[in-house]
Coordinates of C-alpha atoms and ligand atoms in Angstrom, one line a residue:
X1 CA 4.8 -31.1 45.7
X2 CA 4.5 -34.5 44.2
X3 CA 2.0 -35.5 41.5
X4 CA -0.1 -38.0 43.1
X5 CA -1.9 -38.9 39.8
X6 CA 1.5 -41.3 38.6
X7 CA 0.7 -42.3 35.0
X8 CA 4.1 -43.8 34.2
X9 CA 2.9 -46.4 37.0
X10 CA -1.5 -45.8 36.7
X11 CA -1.3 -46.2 32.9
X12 CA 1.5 -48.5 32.7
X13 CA 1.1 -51.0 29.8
X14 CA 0.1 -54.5 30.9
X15 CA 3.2 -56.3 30.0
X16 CA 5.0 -54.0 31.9
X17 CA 2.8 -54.1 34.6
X18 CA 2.8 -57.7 35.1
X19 CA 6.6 -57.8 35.2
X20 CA 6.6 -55.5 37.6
X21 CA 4.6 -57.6 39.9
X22 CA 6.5 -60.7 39.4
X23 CA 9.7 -58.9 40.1
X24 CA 8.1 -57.7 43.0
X25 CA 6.4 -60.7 43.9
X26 CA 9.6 -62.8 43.6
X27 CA 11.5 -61.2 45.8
X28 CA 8.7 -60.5 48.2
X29 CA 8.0 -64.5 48.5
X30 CA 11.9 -64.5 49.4
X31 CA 11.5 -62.0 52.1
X32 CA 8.4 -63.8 53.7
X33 CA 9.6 -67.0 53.5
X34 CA 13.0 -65.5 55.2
X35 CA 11.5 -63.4 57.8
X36 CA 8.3 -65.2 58.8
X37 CA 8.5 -68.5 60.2
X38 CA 4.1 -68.8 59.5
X39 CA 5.1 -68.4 55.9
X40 CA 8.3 -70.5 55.9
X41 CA 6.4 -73.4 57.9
X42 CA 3.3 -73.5 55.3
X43 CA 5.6 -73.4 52.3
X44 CA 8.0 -76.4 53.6
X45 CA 4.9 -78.6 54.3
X46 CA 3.0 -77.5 50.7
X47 CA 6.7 -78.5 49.2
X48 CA 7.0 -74.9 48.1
X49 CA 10.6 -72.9 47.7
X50 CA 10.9 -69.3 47.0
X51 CA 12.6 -70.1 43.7
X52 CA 10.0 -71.7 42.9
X53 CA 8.1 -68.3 42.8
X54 CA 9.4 -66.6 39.6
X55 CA 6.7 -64.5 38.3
X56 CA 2.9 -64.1 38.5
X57 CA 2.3 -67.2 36.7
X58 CA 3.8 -69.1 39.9
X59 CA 0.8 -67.4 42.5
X60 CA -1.3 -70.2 42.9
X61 CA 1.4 -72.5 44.2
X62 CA 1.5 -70.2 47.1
X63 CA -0.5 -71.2 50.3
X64 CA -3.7 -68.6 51.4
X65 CA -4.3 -67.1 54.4
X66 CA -7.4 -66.9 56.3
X67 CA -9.0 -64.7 59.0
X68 CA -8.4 -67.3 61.4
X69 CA -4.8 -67.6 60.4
X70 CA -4.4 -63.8 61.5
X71 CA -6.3 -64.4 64.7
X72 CA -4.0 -67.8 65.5
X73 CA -0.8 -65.5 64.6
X74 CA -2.0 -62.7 67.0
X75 CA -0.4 -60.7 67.6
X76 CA 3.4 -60.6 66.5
X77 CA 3.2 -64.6 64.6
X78 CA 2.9 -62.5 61.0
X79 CA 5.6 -59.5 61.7
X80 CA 8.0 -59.2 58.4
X81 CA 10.6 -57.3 60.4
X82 CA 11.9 -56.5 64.0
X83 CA 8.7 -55.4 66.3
X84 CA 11.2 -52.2 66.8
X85 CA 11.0 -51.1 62.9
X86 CA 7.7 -50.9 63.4
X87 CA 6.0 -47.2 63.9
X88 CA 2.1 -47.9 63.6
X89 CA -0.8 -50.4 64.5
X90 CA -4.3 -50.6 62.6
X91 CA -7.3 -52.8 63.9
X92 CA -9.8 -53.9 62.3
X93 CA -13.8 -53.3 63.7
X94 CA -14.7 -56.7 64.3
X95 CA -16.4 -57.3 67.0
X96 CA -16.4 -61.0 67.5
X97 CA -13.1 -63.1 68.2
X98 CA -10.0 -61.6 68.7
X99 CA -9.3 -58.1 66.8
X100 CA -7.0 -58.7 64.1
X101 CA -4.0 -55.8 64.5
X102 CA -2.1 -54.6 61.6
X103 CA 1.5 -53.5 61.6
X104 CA 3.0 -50.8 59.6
X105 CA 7.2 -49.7 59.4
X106 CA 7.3 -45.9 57.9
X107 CA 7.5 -47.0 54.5
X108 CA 4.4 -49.1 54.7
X109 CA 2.6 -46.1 55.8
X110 CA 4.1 -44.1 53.1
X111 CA 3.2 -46.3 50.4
X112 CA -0.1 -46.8 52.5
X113 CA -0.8 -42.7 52.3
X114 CA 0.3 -42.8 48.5
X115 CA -2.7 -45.1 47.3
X116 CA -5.1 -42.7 49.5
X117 CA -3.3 -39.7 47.6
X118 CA -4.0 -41.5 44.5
X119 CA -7.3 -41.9 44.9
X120 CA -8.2 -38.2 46.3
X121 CA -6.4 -36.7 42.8
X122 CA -8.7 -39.6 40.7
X123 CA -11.6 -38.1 42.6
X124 CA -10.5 -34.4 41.4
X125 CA -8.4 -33.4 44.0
X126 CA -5.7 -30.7 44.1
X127 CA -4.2 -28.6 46.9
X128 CA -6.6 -26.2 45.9
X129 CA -9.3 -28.7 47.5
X130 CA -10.6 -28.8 51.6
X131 CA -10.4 -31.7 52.4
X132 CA -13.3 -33.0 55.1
X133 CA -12.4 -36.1 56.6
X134 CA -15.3 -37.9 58.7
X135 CA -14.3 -41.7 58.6
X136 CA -13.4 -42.4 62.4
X137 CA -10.1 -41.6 63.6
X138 CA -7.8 -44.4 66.1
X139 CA -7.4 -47.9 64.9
X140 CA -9.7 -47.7 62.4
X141 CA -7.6 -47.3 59.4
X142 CA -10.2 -44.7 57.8
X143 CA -9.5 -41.3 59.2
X144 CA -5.5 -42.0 59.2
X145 CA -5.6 -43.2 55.5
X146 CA -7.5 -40.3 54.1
X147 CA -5.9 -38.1 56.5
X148 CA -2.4 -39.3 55.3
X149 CA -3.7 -38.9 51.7
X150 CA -5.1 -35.4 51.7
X151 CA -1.8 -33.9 52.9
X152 CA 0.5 -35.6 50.4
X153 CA -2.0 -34.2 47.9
X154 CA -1.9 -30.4 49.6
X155 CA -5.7 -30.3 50.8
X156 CA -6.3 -28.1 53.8
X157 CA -7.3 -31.3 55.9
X158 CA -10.2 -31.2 58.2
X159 CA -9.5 -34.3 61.0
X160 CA -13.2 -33.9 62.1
X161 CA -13.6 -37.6 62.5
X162 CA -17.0 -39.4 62.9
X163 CA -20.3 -38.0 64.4
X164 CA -21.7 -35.0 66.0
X165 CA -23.6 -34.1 62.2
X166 CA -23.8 -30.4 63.6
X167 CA -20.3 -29.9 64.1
X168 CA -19.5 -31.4 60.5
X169 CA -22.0 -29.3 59.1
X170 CA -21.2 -26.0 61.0
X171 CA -17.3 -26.5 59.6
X172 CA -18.4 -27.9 56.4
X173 CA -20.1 -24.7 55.9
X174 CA -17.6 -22.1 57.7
X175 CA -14.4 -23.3 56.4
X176 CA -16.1 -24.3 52.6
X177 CA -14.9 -28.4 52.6
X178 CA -14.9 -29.0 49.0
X179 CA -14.4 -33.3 49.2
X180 CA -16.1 -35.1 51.8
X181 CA -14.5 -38.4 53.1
X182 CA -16.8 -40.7 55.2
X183 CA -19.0 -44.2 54.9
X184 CA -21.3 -43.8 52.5
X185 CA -24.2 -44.6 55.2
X186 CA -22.9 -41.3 57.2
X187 CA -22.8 -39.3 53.2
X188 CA -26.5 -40.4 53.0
X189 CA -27.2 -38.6 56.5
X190 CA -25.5 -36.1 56.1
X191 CA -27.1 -35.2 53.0
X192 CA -30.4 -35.6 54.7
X193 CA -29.7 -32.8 57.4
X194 CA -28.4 -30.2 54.7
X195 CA -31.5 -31.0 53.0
X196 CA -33.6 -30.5 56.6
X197 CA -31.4 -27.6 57.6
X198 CA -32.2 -25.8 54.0
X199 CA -27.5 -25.7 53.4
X200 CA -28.1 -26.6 50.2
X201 CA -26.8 -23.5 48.5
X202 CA -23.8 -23.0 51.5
X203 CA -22.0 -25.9 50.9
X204 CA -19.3 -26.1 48.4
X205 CA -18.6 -29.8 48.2
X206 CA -18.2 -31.4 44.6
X207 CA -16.8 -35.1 45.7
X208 CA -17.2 -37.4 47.8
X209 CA -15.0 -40.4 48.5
X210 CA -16.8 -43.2 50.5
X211 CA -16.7 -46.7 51.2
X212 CA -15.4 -48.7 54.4
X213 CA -18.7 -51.2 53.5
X214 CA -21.0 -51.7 50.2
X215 CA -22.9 -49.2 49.1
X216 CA -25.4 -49.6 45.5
X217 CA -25.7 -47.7 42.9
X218 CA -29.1 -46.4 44.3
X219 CA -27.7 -45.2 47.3
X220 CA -24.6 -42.9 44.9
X221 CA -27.7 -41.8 43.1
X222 CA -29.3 -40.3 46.3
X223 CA -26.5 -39.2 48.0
X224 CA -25.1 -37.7 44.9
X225 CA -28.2 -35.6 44.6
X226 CA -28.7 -34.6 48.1
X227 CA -25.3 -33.4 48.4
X228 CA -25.0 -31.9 45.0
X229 CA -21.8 -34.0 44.6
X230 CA -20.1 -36.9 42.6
X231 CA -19.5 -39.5 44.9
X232 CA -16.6 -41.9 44.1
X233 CA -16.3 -45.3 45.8
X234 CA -13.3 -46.4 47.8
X235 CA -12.2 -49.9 48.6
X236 CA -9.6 -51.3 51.5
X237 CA -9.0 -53.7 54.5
X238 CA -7.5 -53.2 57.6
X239 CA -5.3 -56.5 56.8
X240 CA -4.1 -55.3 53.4
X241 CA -3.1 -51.9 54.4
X242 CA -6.4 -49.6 54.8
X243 CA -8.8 -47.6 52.4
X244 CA -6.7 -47.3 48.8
X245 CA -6.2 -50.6 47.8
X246 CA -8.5 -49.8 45.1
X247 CA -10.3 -46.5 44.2
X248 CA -13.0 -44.9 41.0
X249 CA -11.7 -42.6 38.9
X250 CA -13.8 -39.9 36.9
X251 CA -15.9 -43.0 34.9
X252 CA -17.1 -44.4 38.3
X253 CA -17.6 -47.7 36.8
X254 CA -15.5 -49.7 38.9
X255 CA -12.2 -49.4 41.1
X256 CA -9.0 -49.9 40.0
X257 CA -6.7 -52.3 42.5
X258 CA -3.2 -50.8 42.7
X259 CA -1.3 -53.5 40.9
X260 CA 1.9 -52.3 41.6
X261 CA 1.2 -52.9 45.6
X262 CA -1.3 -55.5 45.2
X263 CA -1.9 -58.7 43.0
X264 CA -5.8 -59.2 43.1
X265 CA -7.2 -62.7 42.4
X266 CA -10.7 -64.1 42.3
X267 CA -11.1 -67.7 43.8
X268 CA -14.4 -70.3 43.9
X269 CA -14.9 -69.9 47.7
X270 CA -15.6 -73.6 48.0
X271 CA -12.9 -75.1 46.2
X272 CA -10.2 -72.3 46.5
X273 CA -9.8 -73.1 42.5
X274 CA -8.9 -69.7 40.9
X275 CA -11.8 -68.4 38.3
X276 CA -11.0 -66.8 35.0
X277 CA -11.9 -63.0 34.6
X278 CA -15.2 -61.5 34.8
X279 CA -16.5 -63.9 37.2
X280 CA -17.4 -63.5 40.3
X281 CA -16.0 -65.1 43.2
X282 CA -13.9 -64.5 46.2
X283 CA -11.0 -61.7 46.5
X284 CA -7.7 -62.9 47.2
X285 CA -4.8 -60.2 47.8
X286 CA -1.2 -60.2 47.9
X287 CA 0.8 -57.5 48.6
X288 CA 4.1 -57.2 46.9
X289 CA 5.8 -54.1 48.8
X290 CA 4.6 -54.5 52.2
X291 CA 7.2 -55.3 55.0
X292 CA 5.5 -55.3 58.7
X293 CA 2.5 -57.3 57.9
X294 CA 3.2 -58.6 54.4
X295 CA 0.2 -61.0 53.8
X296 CA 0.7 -63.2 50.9
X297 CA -3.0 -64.5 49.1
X298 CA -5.1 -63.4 52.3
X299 CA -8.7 -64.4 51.5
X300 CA -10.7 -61.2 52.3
X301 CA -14.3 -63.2 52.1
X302 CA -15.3 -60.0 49.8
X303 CA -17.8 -61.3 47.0
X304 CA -17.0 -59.5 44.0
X305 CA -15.5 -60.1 40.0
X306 CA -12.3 -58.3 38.3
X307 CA -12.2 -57.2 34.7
X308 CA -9.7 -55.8 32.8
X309 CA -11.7 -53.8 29.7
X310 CA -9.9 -50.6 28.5
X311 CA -10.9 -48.0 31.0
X312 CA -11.5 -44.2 29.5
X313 CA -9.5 -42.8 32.4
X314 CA -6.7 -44.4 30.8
X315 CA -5.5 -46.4 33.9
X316 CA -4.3 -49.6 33.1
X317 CA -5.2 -51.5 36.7
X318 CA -7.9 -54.1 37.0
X319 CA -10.7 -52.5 38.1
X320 CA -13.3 -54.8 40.8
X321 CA -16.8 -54.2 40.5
X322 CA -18.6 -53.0 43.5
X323 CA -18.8 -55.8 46.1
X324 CA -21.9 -57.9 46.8
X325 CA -21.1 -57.6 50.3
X326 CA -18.9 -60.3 52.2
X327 CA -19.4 -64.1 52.0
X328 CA -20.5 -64.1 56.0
X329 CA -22.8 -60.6 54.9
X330 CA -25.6 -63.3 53.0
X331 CA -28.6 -64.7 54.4
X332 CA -29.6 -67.8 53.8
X333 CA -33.5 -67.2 54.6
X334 CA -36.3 -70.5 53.2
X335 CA -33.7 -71.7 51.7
X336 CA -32.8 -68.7 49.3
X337 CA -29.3 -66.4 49.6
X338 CA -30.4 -62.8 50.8
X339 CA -28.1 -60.2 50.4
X340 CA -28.6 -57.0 52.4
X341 CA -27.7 -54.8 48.9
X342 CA -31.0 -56.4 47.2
X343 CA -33.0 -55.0 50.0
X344 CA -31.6 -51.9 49.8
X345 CA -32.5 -51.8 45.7
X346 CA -35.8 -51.9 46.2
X347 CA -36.0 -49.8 48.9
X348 CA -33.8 -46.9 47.6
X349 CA -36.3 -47.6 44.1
X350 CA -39.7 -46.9 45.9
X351 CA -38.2 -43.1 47.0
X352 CA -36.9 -44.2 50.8
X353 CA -33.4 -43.5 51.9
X354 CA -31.1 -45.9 53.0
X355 CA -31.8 -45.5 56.9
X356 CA -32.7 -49.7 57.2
X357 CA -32.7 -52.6 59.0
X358 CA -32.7 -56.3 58.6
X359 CA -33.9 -58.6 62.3
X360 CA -33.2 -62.2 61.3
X361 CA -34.9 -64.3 64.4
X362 CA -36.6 -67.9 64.4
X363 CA -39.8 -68.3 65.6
X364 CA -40.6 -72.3 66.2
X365 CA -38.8 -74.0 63.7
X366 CA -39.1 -71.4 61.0
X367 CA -36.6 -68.5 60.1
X368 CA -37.9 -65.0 59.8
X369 CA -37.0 -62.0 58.6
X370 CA -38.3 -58.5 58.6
X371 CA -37.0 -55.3 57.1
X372 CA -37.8 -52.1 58.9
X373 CA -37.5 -48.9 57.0
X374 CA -37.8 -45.5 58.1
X375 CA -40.8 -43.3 56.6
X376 CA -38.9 -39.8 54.5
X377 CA -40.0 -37.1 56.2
X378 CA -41.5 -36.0 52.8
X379 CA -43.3 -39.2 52.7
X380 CA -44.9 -38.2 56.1
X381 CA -45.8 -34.7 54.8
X382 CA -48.2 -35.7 51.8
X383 CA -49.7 -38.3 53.3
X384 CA -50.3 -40.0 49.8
X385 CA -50.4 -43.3 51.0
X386 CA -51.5 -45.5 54.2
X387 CA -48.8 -46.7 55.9
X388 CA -50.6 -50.6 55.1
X389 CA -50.2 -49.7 51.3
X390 CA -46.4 -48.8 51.5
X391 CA -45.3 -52.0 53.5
X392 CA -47.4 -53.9 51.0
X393 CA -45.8 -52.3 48.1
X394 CA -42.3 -53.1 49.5
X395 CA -43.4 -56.8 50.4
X396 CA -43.8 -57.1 46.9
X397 CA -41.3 -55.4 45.7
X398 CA -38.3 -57.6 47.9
X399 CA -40.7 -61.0 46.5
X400 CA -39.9 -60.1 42.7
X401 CA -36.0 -59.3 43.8
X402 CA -35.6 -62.7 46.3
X403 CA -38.3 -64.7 45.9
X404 CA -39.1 -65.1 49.2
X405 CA -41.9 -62.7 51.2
X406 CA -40.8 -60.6 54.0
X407 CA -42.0 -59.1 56.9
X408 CA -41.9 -55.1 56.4
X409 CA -42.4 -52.6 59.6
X410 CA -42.4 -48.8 58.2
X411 CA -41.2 -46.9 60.9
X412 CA -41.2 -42.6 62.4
X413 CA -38.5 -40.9 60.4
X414 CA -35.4 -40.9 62.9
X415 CA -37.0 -44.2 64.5
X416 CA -33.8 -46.3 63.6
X417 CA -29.9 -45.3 65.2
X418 CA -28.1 -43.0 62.7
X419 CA -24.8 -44.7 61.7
X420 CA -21.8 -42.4 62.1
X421 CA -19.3 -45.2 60.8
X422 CA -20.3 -48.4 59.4
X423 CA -23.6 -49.3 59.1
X424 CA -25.1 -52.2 61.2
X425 CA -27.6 -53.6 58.2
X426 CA -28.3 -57.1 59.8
X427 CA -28.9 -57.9 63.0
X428 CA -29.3 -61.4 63.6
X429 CA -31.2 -62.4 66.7
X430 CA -30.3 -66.4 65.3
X431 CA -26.7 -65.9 65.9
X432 CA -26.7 -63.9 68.4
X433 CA -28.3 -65.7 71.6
X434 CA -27.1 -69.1 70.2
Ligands
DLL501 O1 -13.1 -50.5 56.0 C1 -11.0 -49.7 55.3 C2 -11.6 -48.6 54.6 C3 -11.8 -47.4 55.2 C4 -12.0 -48.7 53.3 C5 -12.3 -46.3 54.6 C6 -12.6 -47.6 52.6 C7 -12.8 -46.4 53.3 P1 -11.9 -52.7 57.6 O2 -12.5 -52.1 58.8 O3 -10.8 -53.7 57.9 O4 -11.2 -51.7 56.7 O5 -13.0 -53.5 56.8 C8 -12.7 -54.0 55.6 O6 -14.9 -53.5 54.7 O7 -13.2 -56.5 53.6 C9 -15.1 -55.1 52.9 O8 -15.9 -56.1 53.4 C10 -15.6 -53.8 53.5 N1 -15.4 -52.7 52.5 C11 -14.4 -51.8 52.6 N2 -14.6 -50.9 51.5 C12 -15.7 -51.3 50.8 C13 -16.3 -50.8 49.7 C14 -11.9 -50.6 56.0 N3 -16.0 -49.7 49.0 C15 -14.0 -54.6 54.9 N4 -17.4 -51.5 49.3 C16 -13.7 -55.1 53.6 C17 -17.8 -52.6 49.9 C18 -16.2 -52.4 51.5 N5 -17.3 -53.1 51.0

């Protein structure tokens, strides 16, 4: 069997590195520009030739790509190669507009399976390893990904897909899953009913690979405890391939982007200028070995800064700190940005789980916003404080973090829907009957 952990490429020096990547990207821009007349049309009217594209330093002369690019192009306008080399679609979950659908020829999929693989061994896994895989299975690109990942590595893989928390539990339990592979939203429940169902001690899982949306550190903290794990983050887009495109290794502090398949930027959102390293802007990707659907500096609205300090692991890839979230993910509420992640800070700090919500309405001319949060059930056991104190204590807890005072509702544990894939955080009555 293959070693998925590949430190001739993980721990490749940089120099190396980079001219890899401009190799790469050279003759990728060649093979866009040939093969997909969106590309070859944008280039012309920028002035841009694919000689002009020799190396890295050339990137920014290339044109982006936007969301609504992908939904204009849908769905065969972005295809690298004949619809019949093609073995695979992948959607994304969005659930306004039209779906954006990925395309995929065999190698894609393989390389696709091989960041997955990469990022199961950087979690600790072997073929030793039962692998429990409860990110949703279909077009989601969650379930496949992982799925494709654990075999390359040898796990036994479990294909439970998402929901029915007794069934994961039952098999979780009965068959001894040792890595656990959903949103981190659906780890935090689950680590909730093996604390209510007293499976503490019949569990065997030691890691846990989530991601799919943001997550803080607050929420690794709990679920890392709950589930007697260490929980690794994982980072992907249905656009760029699925979950892999980046991944934590043992120093969780960070995720490193697989530079050998993607080039990572970091752009101002407003001006599209690119920002040097460490700060924080918006990810751009390009993928450098991807035929169907080979998108070429796709803006993936993802709010979030690169760096490229000496990592212990030994890996040489840039790693991306944990997103804030998505650019469309922030409030503006009185005039200030709220972003659903400093919510759940203060939350997770004042000992409630992340089982939240966030109702954005307008009442007369003003814009309000109230977070409901769900009582623990230990909370309602010791009664140590009046449901008045706690929604105070929060109120002024989320006006030292954002400045702004918040309506706060503490609800019946189980009051709000469980989330078996992504969580819905926000919902927006504004937005939504407009
Ligand atoms: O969520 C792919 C995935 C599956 C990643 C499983 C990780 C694990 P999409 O449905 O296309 O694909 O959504 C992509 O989700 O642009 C981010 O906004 C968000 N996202 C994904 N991973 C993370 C993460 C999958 N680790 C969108 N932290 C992305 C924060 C994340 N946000």
């Amino acid at each position: 069997m293959k070693n998925y952990y590949q430190p001739e490429i993980e721990t490749m020096p940089l120099d190396k590195l980079q001219a890899l990547q401009s190799e790469r990207l050279a003759g990728q821009v060649k093979f866009v520009y040939e093969n997909v007349k969106f590309y070859h049309d944008r280039m012309d009217e920028m002035g841009v030739k694919p000689e002009d594209i020799k190396g890295i330093d050339d990137l920014h002369k290339l044109p982006f790509i936007t969301k609504d690019d992908l939904r204009d192009q849908y769905p065969y306008g972005l295809l690298g190669v004949p619809l019949e080399d093609c073995v695979r679609i992948q959607s994304t979950s969005g659930t306004t507009g039209r779906r954006v659908v990925a395309f995929y020829t065999q190698e894609d999929i393989d390389i696709w399976e091989e960041c997955c693989a990469r990022a199961i061994v950087a979690a600790g896994g072997t073929k030793e390893d039962v692998c429990h895989v409860c990110y949703g299975y279909g077009l989601f690109t969650g379930g496949p990904g992982l799925n494709g990942g654990s075999h390359k590595v040898g796990c036994l893989t479990l294909p439970m897909s998402s929901g029915n928390t007794e069934r994961q539990l039952q098999f979780m339990t009965d068959l001894g899953s040792t890595i656990l592979c959903c949103t981190p939203s659906y780890a935090a429940n689950l680590g909730e009913a093996v604390s209510e169902k007293g499976l503490r001690d019949k569990i065997k899982l030691k890691a846990g690979i989530f991601g799919a949306e943001p997550w803080t550190e607050e929420m690794r903290h709990n679920i890392e405890k709950s589930l007697g794990i260490k929980a690794y983050d994982i980072y992907g887009l249905t656009e760029i391939s699925g979950p892999g495109v980046s991944f934590e290794c043992e120093e969780q502090a960070g995720m490193h982007i697989q530079e050998d398949h993607f080039i990572a930027e970091i752009i101002d959102p407003n001006t599209g200028e690119v920002l040097p390293e460490g700060e924080t802007g918006e990810l751009v990707f390009t993928c450098i070995t991807k035929k169907a659907f080979p998108l070429m500096r796709y803006r993936t609205r993802d709010l979030c800064r690169l760096t490229r300090k000496p990592c212990s692991c030994g890996r040489t890839h840039v790693r991306m700190m944990k997103p804030k979230g998505r650019s469309d993910d922030m409030m503006v509420v009185k005039g200030v940005n709220v972003w659903p992640s400093q919510i759940e800070t203060v939350l997770l700090n004042q000992g409630y789980q992340a089982n939240y919500q966030i109702v954005v309405d307008r009442i007369g001319n003003n814009d309000t916003i109230e977070v409901q949060v769900e009582l623990t059930p230990e909370m309602v056991e010791n009664k140590s404080m009046t449901i008045e104190a706690r929604q105070k204590k929060i109120v002024s807890g989320l006006k030292s973090m954002l400045g702004i005072t918040v309506n706060v509702k503490v609800v019946e544990p189980k009051a709000i829907a469980i989330s078996e894939g992504k969580a819905v955080r926000l919902i927006d009555k504004i937005h939504l009957y407009q």
